[in-house]
C-alpha positions as semicolon CSV with decimal commas, in nm:
position;residue;x (nm);y (nm);z (nm)
1;M;2,706;-0,395;1,277
2;S;2,452;-0,619;1,423
3;S;2,499;-0,866;1,715
4;F;2,251;-1,095;1,577
5;T;2,254;-1,259;1,220
6;S;2,015;-1,516;1,052
7;S;2,127;-1,817;0,884
8;K;2,060;-1,681;0,546
9;A;1,859;-1,379;0,440
10;L;1,602;-1,316;0,194
11;Q;1,694;-1,317;-0,132
12;E;1,395;-1,350;-0,381
13;L;1,012;-1,435;-0,300
14;N;0,850;-1,607;-0,577
15;I;0,472;-1,652;-0,575
16;R;0,360;-1,877;-0,899
17;Q;0,033;-1,889;-1,026
18;L;-0,129;-1,904;-0,701
19;S;-0,445;-2,001;-0,553
20;V;-0,568;-2,051;-0,237
21;G;-0,951;-2,131;-0,064
22;Y;-1,131;-2,329;0,185
23;H;-1,347;-2,633;0,117
24;G;-1,178;-2,674;-0,265
25;Q;-1,319;-2,308;-0,333
26;A;-1,022;-2,055;-0,491
27;V;-1,041;-1,752;-0,286
28;V;-0,735;-1,604;-0,415
29;H;-0,680;-1,706;-0,827
30;E;-0,384;-1,738;-0,972
31;V;-0,110;-1,479;-0,879
32;S;0,183;-1,401;-0,924
33;F;0,445;-1,171;-0,828
34;D;0,864;-1,187;-0,711
35;L;0,987;-0,925;-0,379
36;T;1,375;-0,939;-0,398
37;A;1,570;-0,888;-0,113
38;G;1,527;-0,541;0,107
39;Q;1,195;-0,505;-0,053
40;I;0,883;-0,383;0,124
41;G;0,586;-0,507;-0,065
42;C;0,194;-0,430;-0,031
43;L;-0,106;-0,636;-0,078
44;L;-0,348;-0,320;-0,105
45;G;-0,710;-0,391;-0,154
46;P;-1,029;-0,393;-0,041
47;S;-1,168;-0,621;0,213
48;G;-1,265;-0,949;0,129
49;C;-1,070;-0,991;-0,155
50;G;-0,814;-1,210;-0,044
51;K;-0,522;-1,050;0,074
52;S;-0,514;-1,180;0,453
53;T;-0,540;-1,527;0,321
54;L;-0,256;-1,468;-0,001
55;L;-0,077;-1,361;0,332
56;R;-0,128;-1,656;0,538
57;A;-0,061;-1,905;0,252
58;I;0,284;-1,746;0,236
59;A;0,322;-1,747;0,610
60;G;0,254;-2,157;0,603
61;F;-0,077;-2,123;0,810
62;E;-0,309;-2,259;0,443
63;S;-0,243;-2,445;0,212
64;V;-0,239;-2,389;-0,198
65;L;-0,514;-2,546;-0,437
66;S;-0,268;-2,452;-0,775
67;G;0,049;-2,304;-0,783
68;A;0,396;-2,255;-0,577
69;I;0,535;-2,053;-0,295
70;L;0,939;-2,055;-0,371
71;L;1,152;-1,913;-0,051
72;N;1,523;-1,846;-0,173
73;G;1,470;-2,063;-0,487
74;E;1,334;-2,344;-0,232
75;Q;0,987;-2,470;-0,255
76;I;0,743;-2,390;0,095
77;S;0,471;-2,443;-0,054
78;S;0,274;-2,647;-0,353
79;V;-0,036;-2,855;-0,373
80;D;0,144;-3,183;-0,221
81;Y;0,357;-2,992;0,014
82;L;0,420;-2,779;0,307
83;L;0,695;-2,707;0,533
84;P;0,567;-2,619;0,873
85;P;0,511;-2,244;0,938
86;E;0,778;-2,265;1,235
87;Q;1,040;-2,414;0,976
88;R;0,985;-2,117;0,679
89;Q;1,169;-1,851;0,939
90;I;0,913;-1,575;0,841
91;G;0,805;-1,323;1,129
92;M;0,491;-1,188;1,160
93;V;0,322;-0,913;1,308
94;F;-0,054;-0,960;1,368
95;Q;-0,319;-0,665;1,384
96;D;-0,424;-0,699;1,803
97;I;-0,048;-0,638;1,885
98;A;-0,080;-0,953;2,124
99;L;0,219;-0,852;2,376
100;F;0,257;-1,107;2,658
101;P;0,101;-0,893;2,940
102;H;0,240;-1,079;3,250
103;L;0,619;-1,031;3,003
104;T;0,807;-0,737;3,028
105;I;0,914;-0,559;2,692
106;A;1,241;-0,684;2,707
107;E;1,138;-1,082;2,782
108;N;0,864;-1,025;2,539
109;I;1,136;-0,954;2,219
110;A;1,319;-1,200;2,309
111;F;1,048;-1,439;2,305
112;G;1,161;-1,547;1,977
113;L;1,524;-1,607;2,067
114;K;1,558;-1,900;2,334
115;D;1,821;-2,110;2,119
116;K;2,073;-1,821;2,201
117;D;2,265;-1,758;2,532
118;K;2,178;-1,508;2,758
119;S;2,393;-1,274;2,631
120;A;2,290;-1,259;2,296
121;Q;1,934;-1,240;2,389
122;L;2,042;-0,900;2,572
123;A;2,260;-0,784;2,365
124;R;1,941;-0,824;2,042
125;V;1,692;-0,697;2,247
126;N;1,886;-0,408;2,347
127;E;1,997;-0,337;2,001
128;L;1,615;-0,274;1,878
129;L;1,503;-0,097;2,209
130;E;1,754;0,124;2,081
131;L;1,597;0,067;1,685
132;I;1,240;0,120;1,791
133;G;1,325;0,436;1,962
134;L;1,277;0,340;2,333
135;P;1,568;0,270;2,482
136;G;1,565;0,160;2,873
137;F;1,201;0,030;2,829
138;G;1,320;-0,300;2,868
139;A;1,170;-0,339;3,280
140;R;0,815;-0,212;3,138
141;Y;0,562;-0,407;3,137
142;P;0,324;-0,407;2,789
143;H;-0,023;-0,212;2,978
144;S;0,261;0,110;3,026
145;L;0,252;0,183;2,712
146;S;0,097;0,370;2,442
147;G;-0,056;0,167;2,132
148;G;0,248;0,317;1,888
149;Q;0,434;0,215;2,130
150;Q;0,383;-0,142;2,217
151;Q;0,324;-0,194;1,779
152;R;0,692;-0,058;1,815
153;V;0,740;-0,333;2,050
154;A;0,590;-0,612;1,893
155;L;0,758;-0,537;1,560
156;A;1,114;-0,541;1,741
157;R;0,921;-0,947;1,885
158;A;0,865;-1,035;1,506
159;M;1,192;-0,870;1,397
160;A;1,456;-1,032;1,704
161;P;1,559;-1,363;1,537
162;K;1,584;-1,173;1,218
163;P;1,348;-1,394;1,002
164;K;1,422;-1,393;0,586
165;L;1,076;-1,259;0,560
166;L;0,841;-0,985;0,753
167;L;0,503;-1,011;0,683
168;M;0,223;-0,754;0,847
169;D;-0,148;-0,825;0,870
170;E;-0,316;-0,472;0,940
171;P;-0,104;-0,401;1,179
172;F;-0,181;-0,040;1,227
173;S;-0,590;-0,061;1,183
174;G;-0,627;-0,035;1,529
175;L;-0,461;0,285;1,588
176;D;-0,583;0,677;1,555
177;A;-0,498;0,840;1,160
178;K;-0,244;1,096;1,307
179;L;-0,067;0,750;1,506
180;R;-0,055;0,582;1,183
181;E;0,027;0,867;0,949
182;E;0,376;0,922;1,210
183;L;0,403;0,568;1,276
184;V;0,424;0,400;0,902
185;P;0,763;0,595;0,773
186;D;0,922;0,491;1,115
187;I;0,865;0,161;1,055
188;R;0,944;0,154;0,681
189;N;1,290;0,350;0,826
190;I;1,336;0,086;1,078
191;L;1,348;-0,223;0,824
192;K;1,518;-0,021;0,629
193;H;1,788;0,001;0,869
194;E;1,811;-0,431;0,922
195;G;1,742;-0,470;0,544
196;M;1,460;-0,681;0,578
197;S;1,202;-0,811;0,328
198;A;0,885;-0,743;0,457
199;I;0,509;-0,764;0,289
200;L;0,265;-0,520;0,447
201;V;-0,153;-0,581;0,429
202;T;-0,365;-0,311;0,452
203;H;-0,697;-0,157;0,247
204;D;-0,548;0,209;0,367
205;Q;-0,368;0,316;0,012
206;M;-0,155;0,577;0,186
207;E;-0,072;0,350;0,425
208;A;0,050;0,157;0,117
209;F;0,234;0,446;-0,008
210;A;0,404;0,568;0,294
211;M;0,543;0,194;0,321
212;A;0,553;-0,030;0,039
213;D;0,799;-0,025;-0,297
214;M;0,625;-0,243;-0,510
215;I;0,210;-0,267;-0,437
216;A;0,006;-0,542;-0,573
217;V;-0,363;-0,428;-0,571
218;M;-0,607;-0,684;-0,539
219;A;-1,018;-0,765;-0,591
220;S;-1,186;-1,041;-0,604
221;G;-0,903;-1,234;-0,526
222;E;-0,686;-1,140;-0,813
223;I;-0,408;-0,903;-0,851
224;H;-0,498;-0,589;-1,088
225;Q;-0,155;-0,468;-1,097
226;F;0,196;-0,504;-0,921
227;G;0,425;-0,181;-0,916
228;T;0,582;0,084;-0,774
229;P;0,321;0,360;-0,610
230;Y;0,408;0,586;-0,852
231;Q;0,330;0,333;-1,142
232;I;-0,034;0,255;-0,945
233;Y;-0,173;0,599;-0,878
234;H;-0,006;0,776;-1,205
235;R;0,001;0,435;-1,477
236;P;-0,305;0,200;-1,333
237;E;-0,339;-0,042;-1,592
238;S;-0,675;-0,113;-1,532
239;R;-1,036;0,044;-1,408
240;F;-1,059;-0,079;-1,130
241;T;-0,688;0,042;-0,977
242;A;-0,767;0,369;-1,120
243;K;-1,035;0,414;-0,928
244;F;-0,961;0,224;-0,596
245;V;-0,585;0,382;-0,601
246;G;-0,626;0,779;-0,546
247;Q;-0,982;0,985;-0,599
248;G;-1,000;1,062;-1,016
249;D;-1,336;1,090;-1,276
250;F;-1,354;0,976;-1,626
251;L;-1,412;1,208;-1,940
252;N;-1,564;1,146;-2,181
253;A;-1,294;1,224;-2,556
254;V;-1,220;1,132;-2,879
255;V;-0,819;1,069;-3,033
256;C;-0,766;1,323;-3,215
257;D;-0,376;1,183;-3,328
258;H;-0,143;1,006;-3,077
259;H;-0,039;1,326;-2,888
260;C;-0,425;1,500;-2,903
261;L;-0,758;1,437;-2,720
262;E;-1,054;1,603;-2,762
263;S;-1,252;1,636;-2,416
264;D;-1,491;1,834;-2,276
265;L;-1,202;2,047;-2,095
266;G;-1,067;2,114;-2,516
267;R;-0,808;1,974;-2,646
268;I;-0,519;1,827;-2,418
269;R;-0,209;1,732;-2,548
270;G;0,047;1,435;-2,420
271;V;0,154;1,102;-2,520
272;L;-0,079;0,847;-2,633
273;N;-0,072;0,483;-2,698
274;D;0,020;0,422;-3,069
275;E;-0,261;0,191;-3,169
276;L;-0,579;0,382;-3,071
277;A;-0,706;0,482;-3,386
278;I;-0,792;0,905;-3,436
279;G;-1,160;0,902;-3,367
280;T;-1,157;0,625;-3,092
281;E;-1,361;0,733;-2,790
282;V;-1,228;0,674;-2,475
283;D;-1,280;0,781;-2,126
284;L;-1,022;0,977;-1,998
285;L;-0,905;0,959;-1,626
286;V;-0,862;1,274;-1,458
287;R;-0,710;1,338;-1,071
288;P;-0,782;1,643;-0,837
289;D;-0,467;1,760;-0,899
290;D;-0,519;1,716;-1,247
291;V;-0,812;1,992;-1,219
292;I;-0,708;2,336;-1,097
293;H;-0,869;2,620;-1,035
294;D;-0,790;2,902;-1,279
295;D;-0,979;3,233;-1,277
296;N;-0,879;3,338;-1,633
297;S;-0,967;2,972;-1,802
298;E;-1,249;2,993;-2,039
299;F;-1,409;2,660;-1,910
300;K;-1,571;2,740;-1,651
301;G;-1,802;2,534;-1,362
302;L;-2,063;2,526;-1,115
303;V;-1,887;2,411;-0,743
304;M;-2,110;2,103;-0,650
305;S;-1,979;2,015;-0,297
306;K;-1,636;2,143;-0,095
307;W;-1,428;2,039;0,157
308;F;-1,134;2,218;0,331
309;R;-0,830;2,044;0,380
310;G;-0,638;2,349;0,558
311;S;-0,402;2,382;0,279
312;H;-0,690;2,353;0,020
313;F;-0,980;2,295;-0,061
314;L;-1,157;1,986;-0,262
315;Y;-1,400;2,100;-0,509
316;R;-1,668;1,919;-0,711
317;V;-1,699;2,109;-0,984
318;K;-2,039;2,044;-1,268
319;L;-1,935;2,147;-1,617
320;A;-2,159;2,223;-1,911
321;S;-2,204;1,858;-2,061
322;G;-2,340;1,767;-1,674
323;L;-1,992;1,542;-1,583
324;V;-1,874;1,620;-1,201
325;V;-1,510;1,669;-1,150
326;Y;-1,295;1,731;-0,886
327;C;-1,072;1,971;-0,808
328;F;-0,783;2,140;-0,682
329;A;-0,776;2,498;-0,516
330;S;-0,573;2,730;-0,313
331;S;-0,740;2,785;0,033
332;H;-0,748;3,129;-0,029
333;H;-1,045;3,077;-0,270
334;N;-1,340;3,020;-0,063
335;H;-1,622;3,034;-0,281
336;T;-1,940;2,905;-0,238
337;I;-2,163;2,594;-0,364
338;G;-2,316;2,724;-0,656
339;Q;-2,120;2,998;-0,789
340;E;-1,894;2,937;-1,109
341;I;-1,497;2,874;-1,103
342;G;-1,331;2,881;-1,379
343;I;-1,100;2,583;-1,428
344;N;-0,779;2,444;-1,609
345;I;-0,627;2,120;-1,662
346;E;-0,228;1,983;-1,606
347;L;-0,212;1,678;-1,739
348;D;0,117;1,537;-1,739
349;H;-0,011;1,173;-1,831
350;L;-0,244;1,076;-1,990
351;V;-0,448;0,756;-1,910
352;V;-0,715;0,651;-2,107
353;F;-0,944;0,266;-2,117
354;T;-1,146;0,239;-2,444
355;K;-1,499;0,177;-2,446
C-alpha cells in the first residue's frame, strides 16, 4: 500500500482537435486521442513531426491554436484558457535527466514533496528507492550513479508527488542500446506497479512497443494511427505507418476474390476488404517475418544482401519480377550473395493499399 496518495488520479486525458504552433503557424494539426486511467501512451514518429510540441502542450508549456485538452473532464488548455503547468499535477521526465548534482539521491526524489512533513517525505523516498531497485542509495550523489541508475532516479523524482499524468520526452535516447533494452521494460513495470498513466515521446519503435499500451503514430504534425502496438504493426491504416513501423515491402497484387490475391509470389489467401472489386490492383504489405526461406519452394530469388542477427539471417532477395523483398532464414542457412534460394510466403494478415 502506498504511503502517499495524490488528490485525484487520472481518470481520462482527452485531446480534442488540437492544433499547436508558433507565431500562428501550426506544427501540430487537429490531433485527437484519449488516454484512460493506468494506460501508457506513446507519441511515435520521426524527428520534427510535432510529437514533443504536442507533449509540451499537454504539460502546459505551449498554448494552443485550436481545440482543447481535458484532464478528468476539466479543460486545462484551449484557445482562450491555459491552466499553468504547476497547477496541472503533471510530472515530466526529460532527455537530459537533469538531477541536481549538489543534492543527494534522497533529496532529489523529495524535491517535489516540500509541502509534506518530513516523515511522509522519508516514507515516500524509501518506497520509491525500493521500487526502482536502488534501496540504500539515498545518501549518494548523482555523479556516483550510472546513466541507467540516474534515469531511474529522475523517474522516481517525477513520480514522487503521484502526478495525475507522467510525460516522458525521449528519456532513453542518451543511453546505449543494451541499457535501453533492459531499462524500458523495467520502467514500464514500475509505472504499472504505481498505477500511473504516462505518455512517452520517442522515434524508436522497439522502445514504443516495449513501453506503451497505445501508440499514436505521427508525421508532419498529424496522427496517422492510434492503436495498440499489435494493431500498429499488423494492421497499419496508412502507407506511412506501414513503412515507418517495422520493415516491409509492397508487392504488386490483383484481387482474385474476397479471400485471394494474385501476386509475384503466386496466389495468397486471406481476408480482404469486401469493398475491393475483383481485378482491383493493390499493393500488398509484406514484412520480413512473412517471407520464409524454404528450399522446397517453387518460388526462387537471388540473395542481394544479408545481415547476420545471431538467431537468424535477414536477407534481401530479388524475385523474378525484379522486386526485392526481405526474407528471414535460420542462422544455420548461411547463403552467399548472388546465390539462388527458395522462399515461401506465410501471411496471416492481408494488408493492402489501393494504387
